[in-house]
mmCIF file of C-alpha atoms in Angstrom:
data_model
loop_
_atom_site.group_PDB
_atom_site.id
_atom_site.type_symbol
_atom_site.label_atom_id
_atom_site.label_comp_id
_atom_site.label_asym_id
_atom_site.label_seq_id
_atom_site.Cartn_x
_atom_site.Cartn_y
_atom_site.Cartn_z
ATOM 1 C CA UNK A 1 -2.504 36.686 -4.428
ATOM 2 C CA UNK A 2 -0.647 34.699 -2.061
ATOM 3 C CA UNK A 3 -1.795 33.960 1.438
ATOM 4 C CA UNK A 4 0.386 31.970 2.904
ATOM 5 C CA UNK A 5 3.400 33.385 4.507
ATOM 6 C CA UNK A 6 6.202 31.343 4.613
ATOM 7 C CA UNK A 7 8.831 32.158 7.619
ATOM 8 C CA UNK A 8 12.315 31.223 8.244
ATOM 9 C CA UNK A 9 13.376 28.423 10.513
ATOM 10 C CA UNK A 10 14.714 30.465 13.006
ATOM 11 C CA UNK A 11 12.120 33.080 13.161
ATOM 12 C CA UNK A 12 9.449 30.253 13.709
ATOM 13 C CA UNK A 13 11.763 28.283 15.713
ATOM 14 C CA UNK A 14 11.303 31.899 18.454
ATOM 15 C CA UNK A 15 7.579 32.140 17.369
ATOM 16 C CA UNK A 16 6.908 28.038 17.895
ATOM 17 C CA UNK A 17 4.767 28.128 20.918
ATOM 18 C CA UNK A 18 2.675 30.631 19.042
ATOM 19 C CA UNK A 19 2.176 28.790 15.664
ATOM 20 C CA UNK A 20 1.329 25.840 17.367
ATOM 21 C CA UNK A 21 -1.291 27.519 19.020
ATOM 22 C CA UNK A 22 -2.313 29.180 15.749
ATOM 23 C CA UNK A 23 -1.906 26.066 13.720
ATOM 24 C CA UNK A 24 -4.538 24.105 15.991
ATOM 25 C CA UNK A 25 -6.729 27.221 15.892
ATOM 26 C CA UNK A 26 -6.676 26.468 11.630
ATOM 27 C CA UNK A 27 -3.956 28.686 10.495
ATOM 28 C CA UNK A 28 -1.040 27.146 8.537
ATOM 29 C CA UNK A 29 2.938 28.034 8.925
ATOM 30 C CA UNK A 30 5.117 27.434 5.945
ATOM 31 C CA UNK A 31 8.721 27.214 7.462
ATOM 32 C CA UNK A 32 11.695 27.181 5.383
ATOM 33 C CA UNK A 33 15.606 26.782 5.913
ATOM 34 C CA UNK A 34 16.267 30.060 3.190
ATOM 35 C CA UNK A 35 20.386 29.494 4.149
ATOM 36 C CA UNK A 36 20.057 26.074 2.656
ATOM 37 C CA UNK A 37 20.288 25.396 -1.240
ATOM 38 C CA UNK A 38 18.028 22.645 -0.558
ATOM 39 C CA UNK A 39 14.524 25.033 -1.132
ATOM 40 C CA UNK A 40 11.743 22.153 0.422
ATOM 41 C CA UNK A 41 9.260 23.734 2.397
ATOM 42 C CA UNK A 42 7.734 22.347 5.897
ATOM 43 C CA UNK A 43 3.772 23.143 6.950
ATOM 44 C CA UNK A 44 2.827 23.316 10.389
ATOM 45 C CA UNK A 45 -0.667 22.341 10.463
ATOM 46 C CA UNK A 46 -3.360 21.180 12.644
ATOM 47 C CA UNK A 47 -3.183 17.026 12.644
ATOM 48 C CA UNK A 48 -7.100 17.551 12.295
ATOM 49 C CA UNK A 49 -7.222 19.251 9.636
ATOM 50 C CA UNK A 50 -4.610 17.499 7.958
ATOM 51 C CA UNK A 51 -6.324 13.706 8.994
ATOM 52 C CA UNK A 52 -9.492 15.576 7.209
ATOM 53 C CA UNK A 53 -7.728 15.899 4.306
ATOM 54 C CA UNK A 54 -6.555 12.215 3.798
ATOM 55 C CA UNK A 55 -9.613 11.127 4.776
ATOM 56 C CA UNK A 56 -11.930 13.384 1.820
ATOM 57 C CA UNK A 57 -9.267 13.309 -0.669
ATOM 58 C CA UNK A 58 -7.523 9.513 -0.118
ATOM 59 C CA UNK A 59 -10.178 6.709 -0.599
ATOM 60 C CA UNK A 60 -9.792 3.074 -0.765
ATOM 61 C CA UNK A 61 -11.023 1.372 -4.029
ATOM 62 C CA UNK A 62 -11.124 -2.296 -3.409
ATOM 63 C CA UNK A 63 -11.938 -4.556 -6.193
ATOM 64 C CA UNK A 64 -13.381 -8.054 -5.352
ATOM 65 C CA UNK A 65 -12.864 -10.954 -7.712
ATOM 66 C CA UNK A 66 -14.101 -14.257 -7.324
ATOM 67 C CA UNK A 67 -12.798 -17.251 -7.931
ATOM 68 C CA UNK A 68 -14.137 -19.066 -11.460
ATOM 69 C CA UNK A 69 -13.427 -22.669 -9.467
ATOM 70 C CA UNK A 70 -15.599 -21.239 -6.036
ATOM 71 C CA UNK A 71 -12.124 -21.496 -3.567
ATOM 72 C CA UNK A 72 -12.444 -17.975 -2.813
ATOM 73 C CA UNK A 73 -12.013 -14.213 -3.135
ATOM 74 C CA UNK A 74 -9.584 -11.804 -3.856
ATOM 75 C CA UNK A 75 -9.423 -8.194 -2.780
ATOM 76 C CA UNK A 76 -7.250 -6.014 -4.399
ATOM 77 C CA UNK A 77 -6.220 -2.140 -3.707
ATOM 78 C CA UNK A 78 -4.891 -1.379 -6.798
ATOM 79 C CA UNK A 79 -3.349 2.305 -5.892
ATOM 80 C CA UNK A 80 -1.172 0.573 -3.375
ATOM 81 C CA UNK A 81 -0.114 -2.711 -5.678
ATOM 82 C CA UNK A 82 -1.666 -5.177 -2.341
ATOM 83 C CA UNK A 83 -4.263 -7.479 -2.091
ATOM 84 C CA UNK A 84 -5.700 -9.979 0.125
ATOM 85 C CA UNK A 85 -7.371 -13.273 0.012
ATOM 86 C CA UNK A 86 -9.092 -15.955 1.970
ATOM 87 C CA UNK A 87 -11.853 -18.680 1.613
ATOM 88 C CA UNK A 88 -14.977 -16.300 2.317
ATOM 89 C CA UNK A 89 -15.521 -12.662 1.497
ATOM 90 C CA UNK A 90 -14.405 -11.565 4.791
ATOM 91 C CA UNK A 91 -11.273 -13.605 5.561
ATOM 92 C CA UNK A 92 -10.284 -11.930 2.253
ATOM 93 C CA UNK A 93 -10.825 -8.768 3.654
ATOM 94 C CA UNK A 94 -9.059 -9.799 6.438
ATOM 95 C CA UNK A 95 -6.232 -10.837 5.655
ATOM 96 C CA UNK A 96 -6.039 -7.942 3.159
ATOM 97 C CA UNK A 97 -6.184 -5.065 6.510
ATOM 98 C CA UNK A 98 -3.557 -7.197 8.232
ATOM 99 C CA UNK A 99 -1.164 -6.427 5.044
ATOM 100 C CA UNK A 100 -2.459 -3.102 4.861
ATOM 101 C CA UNK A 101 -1.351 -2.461 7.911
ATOM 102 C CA UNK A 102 1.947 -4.485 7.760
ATOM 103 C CA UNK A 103 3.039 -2.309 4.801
ATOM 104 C CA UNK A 104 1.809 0.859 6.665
ATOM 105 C CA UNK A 105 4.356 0.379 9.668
ATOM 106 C CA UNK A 106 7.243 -0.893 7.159
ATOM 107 C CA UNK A 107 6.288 2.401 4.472
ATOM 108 C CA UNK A 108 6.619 4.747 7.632
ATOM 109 C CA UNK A 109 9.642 3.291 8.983
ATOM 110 C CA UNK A 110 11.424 3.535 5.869
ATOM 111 C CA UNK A 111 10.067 6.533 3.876
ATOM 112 C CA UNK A 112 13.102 7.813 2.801
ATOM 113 C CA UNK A 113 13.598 4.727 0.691
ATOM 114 C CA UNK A 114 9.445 3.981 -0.424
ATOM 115 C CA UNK A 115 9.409 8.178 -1.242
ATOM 116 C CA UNK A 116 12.205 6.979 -3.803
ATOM 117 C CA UNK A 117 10.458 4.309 -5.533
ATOM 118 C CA UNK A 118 8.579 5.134 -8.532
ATOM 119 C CA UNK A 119 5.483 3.656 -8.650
ATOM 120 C CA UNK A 120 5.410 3.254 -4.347
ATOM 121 C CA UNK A 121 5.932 7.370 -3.893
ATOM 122 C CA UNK A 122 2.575 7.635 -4.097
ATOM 123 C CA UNK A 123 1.208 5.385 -1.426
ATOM 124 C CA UNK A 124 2.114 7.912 1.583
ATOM 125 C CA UNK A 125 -1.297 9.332 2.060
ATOM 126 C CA UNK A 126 -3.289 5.710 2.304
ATOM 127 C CA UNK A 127 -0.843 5.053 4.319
ATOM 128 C CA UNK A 128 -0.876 7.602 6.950
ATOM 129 C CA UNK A 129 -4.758 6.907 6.523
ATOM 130 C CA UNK A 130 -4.002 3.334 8.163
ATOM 131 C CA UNK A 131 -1.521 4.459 10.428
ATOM 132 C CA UNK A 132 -3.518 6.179 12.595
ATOM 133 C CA UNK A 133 -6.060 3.093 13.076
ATOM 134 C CA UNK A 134 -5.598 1.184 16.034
ATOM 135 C CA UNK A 135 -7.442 -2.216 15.623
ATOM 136 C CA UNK A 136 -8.499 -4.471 12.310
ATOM 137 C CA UNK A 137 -11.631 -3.782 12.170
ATOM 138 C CA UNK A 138 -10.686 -0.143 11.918
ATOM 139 C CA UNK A 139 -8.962 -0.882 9.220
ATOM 140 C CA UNK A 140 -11.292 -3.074 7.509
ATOM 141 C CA UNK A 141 -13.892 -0.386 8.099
ATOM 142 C CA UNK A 142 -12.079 1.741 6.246
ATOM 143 C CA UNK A 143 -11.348 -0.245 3.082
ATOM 144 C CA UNK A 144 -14.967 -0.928 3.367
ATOM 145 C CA UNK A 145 -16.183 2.529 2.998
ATOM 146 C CA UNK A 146 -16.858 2.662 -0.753
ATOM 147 C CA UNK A 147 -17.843 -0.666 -0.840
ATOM 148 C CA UNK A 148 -21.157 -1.929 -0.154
ATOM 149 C CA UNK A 149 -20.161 -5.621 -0.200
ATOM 150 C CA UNK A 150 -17.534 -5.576 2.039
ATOM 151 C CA UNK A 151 -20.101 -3.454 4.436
ATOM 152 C CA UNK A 152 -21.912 -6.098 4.314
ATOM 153 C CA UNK A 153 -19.443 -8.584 5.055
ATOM 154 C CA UNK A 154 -17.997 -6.858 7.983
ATOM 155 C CA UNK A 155 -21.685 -6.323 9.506
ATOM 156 C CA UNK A 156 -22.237 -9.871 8.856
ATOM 157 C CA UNK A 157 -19.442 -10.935 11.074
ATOM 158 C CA UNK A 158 -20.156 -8.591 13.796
ATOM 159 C CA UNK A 159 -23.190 -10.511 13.516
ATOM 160 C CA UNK A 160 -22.047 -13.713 13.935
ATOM 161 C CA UNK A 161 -19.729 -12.541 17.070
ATOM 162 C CA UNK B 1 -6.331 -19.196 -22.192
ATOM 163 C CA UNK B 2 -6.749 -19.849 -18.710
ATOM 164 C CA UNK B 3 -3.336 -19.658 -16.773
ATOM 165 C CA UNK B 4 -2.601 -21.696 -13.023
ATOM 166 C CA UNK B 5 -0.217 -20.766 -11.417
ATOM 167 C CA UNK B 6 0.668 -23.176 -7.611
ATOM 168 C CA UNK B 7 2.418 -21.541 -4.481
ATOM 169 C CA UNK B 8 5.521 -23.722 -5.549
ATOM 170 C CA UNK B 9 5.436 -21.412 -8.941
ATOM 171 C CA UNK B 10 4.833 -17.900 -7.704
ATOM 172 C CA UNK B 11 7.639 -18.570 -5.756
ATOM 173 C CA UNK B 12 10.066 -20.024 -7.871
ATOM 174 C CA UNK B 13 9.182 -16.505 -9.630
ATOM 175 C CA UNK B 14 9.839 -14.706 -6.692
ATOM 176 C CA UNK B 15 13.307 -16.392 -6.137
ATOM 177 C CA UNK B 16 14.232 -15.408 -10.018
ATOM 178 C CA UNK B 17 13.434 -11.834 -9.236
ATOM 179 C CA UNK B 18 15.494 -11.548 -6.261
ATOM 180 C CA UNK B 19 12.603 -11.250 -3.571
ATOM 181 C CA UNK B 20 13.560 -12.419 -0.342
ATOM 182 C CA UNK B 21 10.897 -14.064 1.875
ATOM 183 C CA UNK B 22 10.524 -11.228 4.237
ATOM 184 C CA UNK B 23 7.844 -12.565 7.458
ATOM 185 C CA UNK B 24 4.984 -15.062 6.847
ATOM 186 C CA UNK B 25 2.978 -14.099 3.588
ATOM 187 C CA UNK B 26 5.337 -10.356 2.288
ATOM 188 C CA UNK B 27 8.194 -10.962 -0.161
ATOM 189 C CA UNK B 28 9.896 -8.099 -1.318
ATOM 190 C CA UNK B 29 13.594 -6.816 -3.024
ATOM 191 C CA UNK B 30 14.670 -5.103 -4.957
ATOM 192 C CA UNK B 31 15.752 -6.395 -8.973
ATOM 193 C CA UNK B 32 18.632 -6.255 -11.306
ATOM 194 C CA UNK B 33 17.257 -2.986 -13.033
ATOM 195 C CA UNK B 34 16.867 -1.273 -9.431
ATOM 196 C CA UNK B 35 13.361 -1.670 -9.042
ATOM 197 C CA UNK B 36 11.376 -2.375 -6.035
ATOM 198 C CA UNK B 37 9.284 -5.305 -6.087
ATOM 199 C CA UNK B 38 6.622 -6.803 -3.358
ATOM 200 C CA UNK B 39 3.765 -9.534 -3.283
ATOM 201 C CA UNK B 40 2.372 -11.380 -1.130
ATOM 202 C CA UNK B 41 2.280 -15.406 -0.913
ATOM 203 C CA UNK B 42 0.109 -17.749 1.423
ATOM 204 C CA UNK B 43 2.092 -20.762 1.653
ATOM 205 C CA UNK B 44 -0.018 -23.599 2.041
ATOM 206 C CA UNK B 45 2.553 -26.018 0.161
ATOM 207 C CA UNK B 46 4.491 -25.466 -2.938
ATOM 208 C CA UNK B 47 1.587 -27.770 -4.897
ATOM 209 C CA UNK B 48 -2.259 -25.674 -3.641
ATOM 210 C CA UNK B 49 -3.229 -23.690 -6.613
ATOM 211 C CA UNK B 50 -3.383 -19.997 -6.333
ATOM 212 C CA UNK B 51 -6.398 -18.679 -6.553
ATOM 213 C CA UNK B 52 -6.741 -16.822 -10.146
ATOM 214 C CA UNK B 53 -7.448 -13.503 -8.917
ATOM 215 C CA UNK B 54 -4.347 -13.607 -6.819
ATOM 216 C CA UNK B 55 -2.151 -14.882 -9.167
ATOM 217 C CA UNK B 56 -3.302 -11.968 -11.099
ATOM 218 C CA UNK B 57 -2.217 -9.723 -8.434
ATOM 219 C CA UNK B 58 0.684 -10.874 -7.784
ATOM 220 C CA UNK B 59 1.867 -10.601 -11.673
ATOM 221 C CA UNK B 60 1.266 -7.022 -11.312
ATOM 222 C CA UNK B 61 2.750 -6.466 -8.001
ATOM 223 C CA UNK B 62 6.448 -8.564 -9.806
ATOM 224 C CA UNK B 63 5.920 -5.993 -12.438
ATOM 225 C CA UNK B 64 4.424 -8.511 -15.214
ATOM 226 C CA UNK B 65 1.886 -7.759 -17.625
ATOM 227 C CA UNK B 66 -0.352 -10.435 -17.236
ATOM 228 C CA UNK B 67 -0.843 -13.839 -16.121
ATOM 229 C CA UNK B 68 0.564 -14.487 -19.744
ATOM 230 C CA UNK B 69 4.089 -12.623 -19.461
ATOM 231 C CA UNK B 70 4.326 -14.098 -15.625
ATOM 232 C CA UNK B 71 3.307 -17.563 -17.119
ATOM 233 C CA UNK B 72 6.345 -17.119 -19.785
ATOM 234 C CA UNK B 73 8.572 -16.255 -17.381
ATOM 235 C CA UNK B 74 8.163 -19.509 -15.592
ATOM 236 C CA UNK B 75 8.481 -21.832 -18.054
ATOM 237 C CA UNK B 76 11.571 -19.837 -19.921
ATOM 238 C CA UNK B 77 14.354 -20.339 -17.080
ATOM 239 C CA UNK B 78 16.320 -18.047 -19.190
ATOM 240 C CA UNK B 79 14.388 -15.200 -18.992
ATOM 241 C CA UNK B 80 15.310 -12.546 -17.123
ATOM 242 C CA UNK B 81 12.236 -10.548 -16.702
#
């Protein structure tokens, strides 16, 4: 059983106004060039539905580690090969959602290239996680969100203004 | 055996590899062998000591093993990875 239809790019480039209308309703188009030897396949889908996705299936697991010598902390987000660091818990964390997001806008700029590399192909979905984040506390929210230190942290500075 | 590693070292590493000093703390190129390589380095002077959990992160992110293999690497200058 197959239930998604795929369609041609010219028969969805006459039906477009439709399958946008479809696609925010839920339903998903699978458009395909079938003159090309090149056989990838393009889904037009709700950006909601899609965002859900990343956001269920695409979850940030920072680890913390402490200095032995008490100078600070070290968060690491080992699926994406970053990390940040900083004196206190939270300038860690800080400093680690400003690289976050520094990778994000150079990853999206050049994906042709990152979708090349290995062990960095990988990274696209935490990345279009950050991307649509406006502010660093966003961000930091959501590397948080597994993590009840770094909850803590965040709430703590909110805190302290 | 504990390893320390100082800004001056991680990026005398860097350098070896090929990574260019891209904006304030990202370093990133691309080596010999064709592979893609990027850390991150707070530059406080080429003396602070890194803190060990960073320096740990960084050896993975210049495609070391360990703090060991990155620590190797530094003090053989004819190593090539």
């Amino acid at each position: 059983m197959n239930l998604l239809k795929e369609k041609s790019i010219s028969i969805a480039k006459q039906d477009f106004p439709n399958i946008v209308r479809q696609a925010a309703k839920g339903h998903e188009t699978i458009t395909r060039n079938f003159k090309s030897s090149n056989h990838e396949k393009v889904s037009i889908i709700s950006t909601d539905i899609y965002e859900e996705i990343l956001d269920r299936g695409y979850k940030f697991n920072p680890t913390i580690e402490e200095d032995p010598d008490g100078h600070g902390y070290t968060i690491s987000i080992d699926e994406l090969l970053i990390h940040g660091e900083g004196p206190t818990l939270t300038s860690a964390l800080n400093d680690l959602a400003e690289n976050l997001m520094d990778y994000a806008e150079d990853y999206l700029t050049r994906i042709d290239f990152f979708r090349q590399i290995e062990n960095r192909k990988n990274h696209y979905p935490y990345l279009r996680r950050i991307a649509k984040l406006t502010d660093i506390v966003q961000v930091m929210e959501v590397i948080a969100e597994c993590h009840t230190n770094l909850q803590q942290a965040i709430l703590n500075q909110s805190q302290k203004g | 055996m504990p390893y320390q590693f100082t800004t001056g070292n991680i990026k005398s590493i860097a350098k070896r590899l090929g990574l260019q000093h891209v904006n304030s703390k990202k370093w990133n190129g691309t080596d010999i062998n064709g592979n893609f390589w990027q850390t991150y380095i707070h530059d406080h002077g080429d003396g602070v000591p890194i803190l060990t959990g960073t320096a740990k992160q960084q050896a993975k992110q210049m495609g070391f093993k360990d703090l060991e293999d990155m620590y190797d690497f530094l003090i053989n200058s004819r190593r090539k990875r």
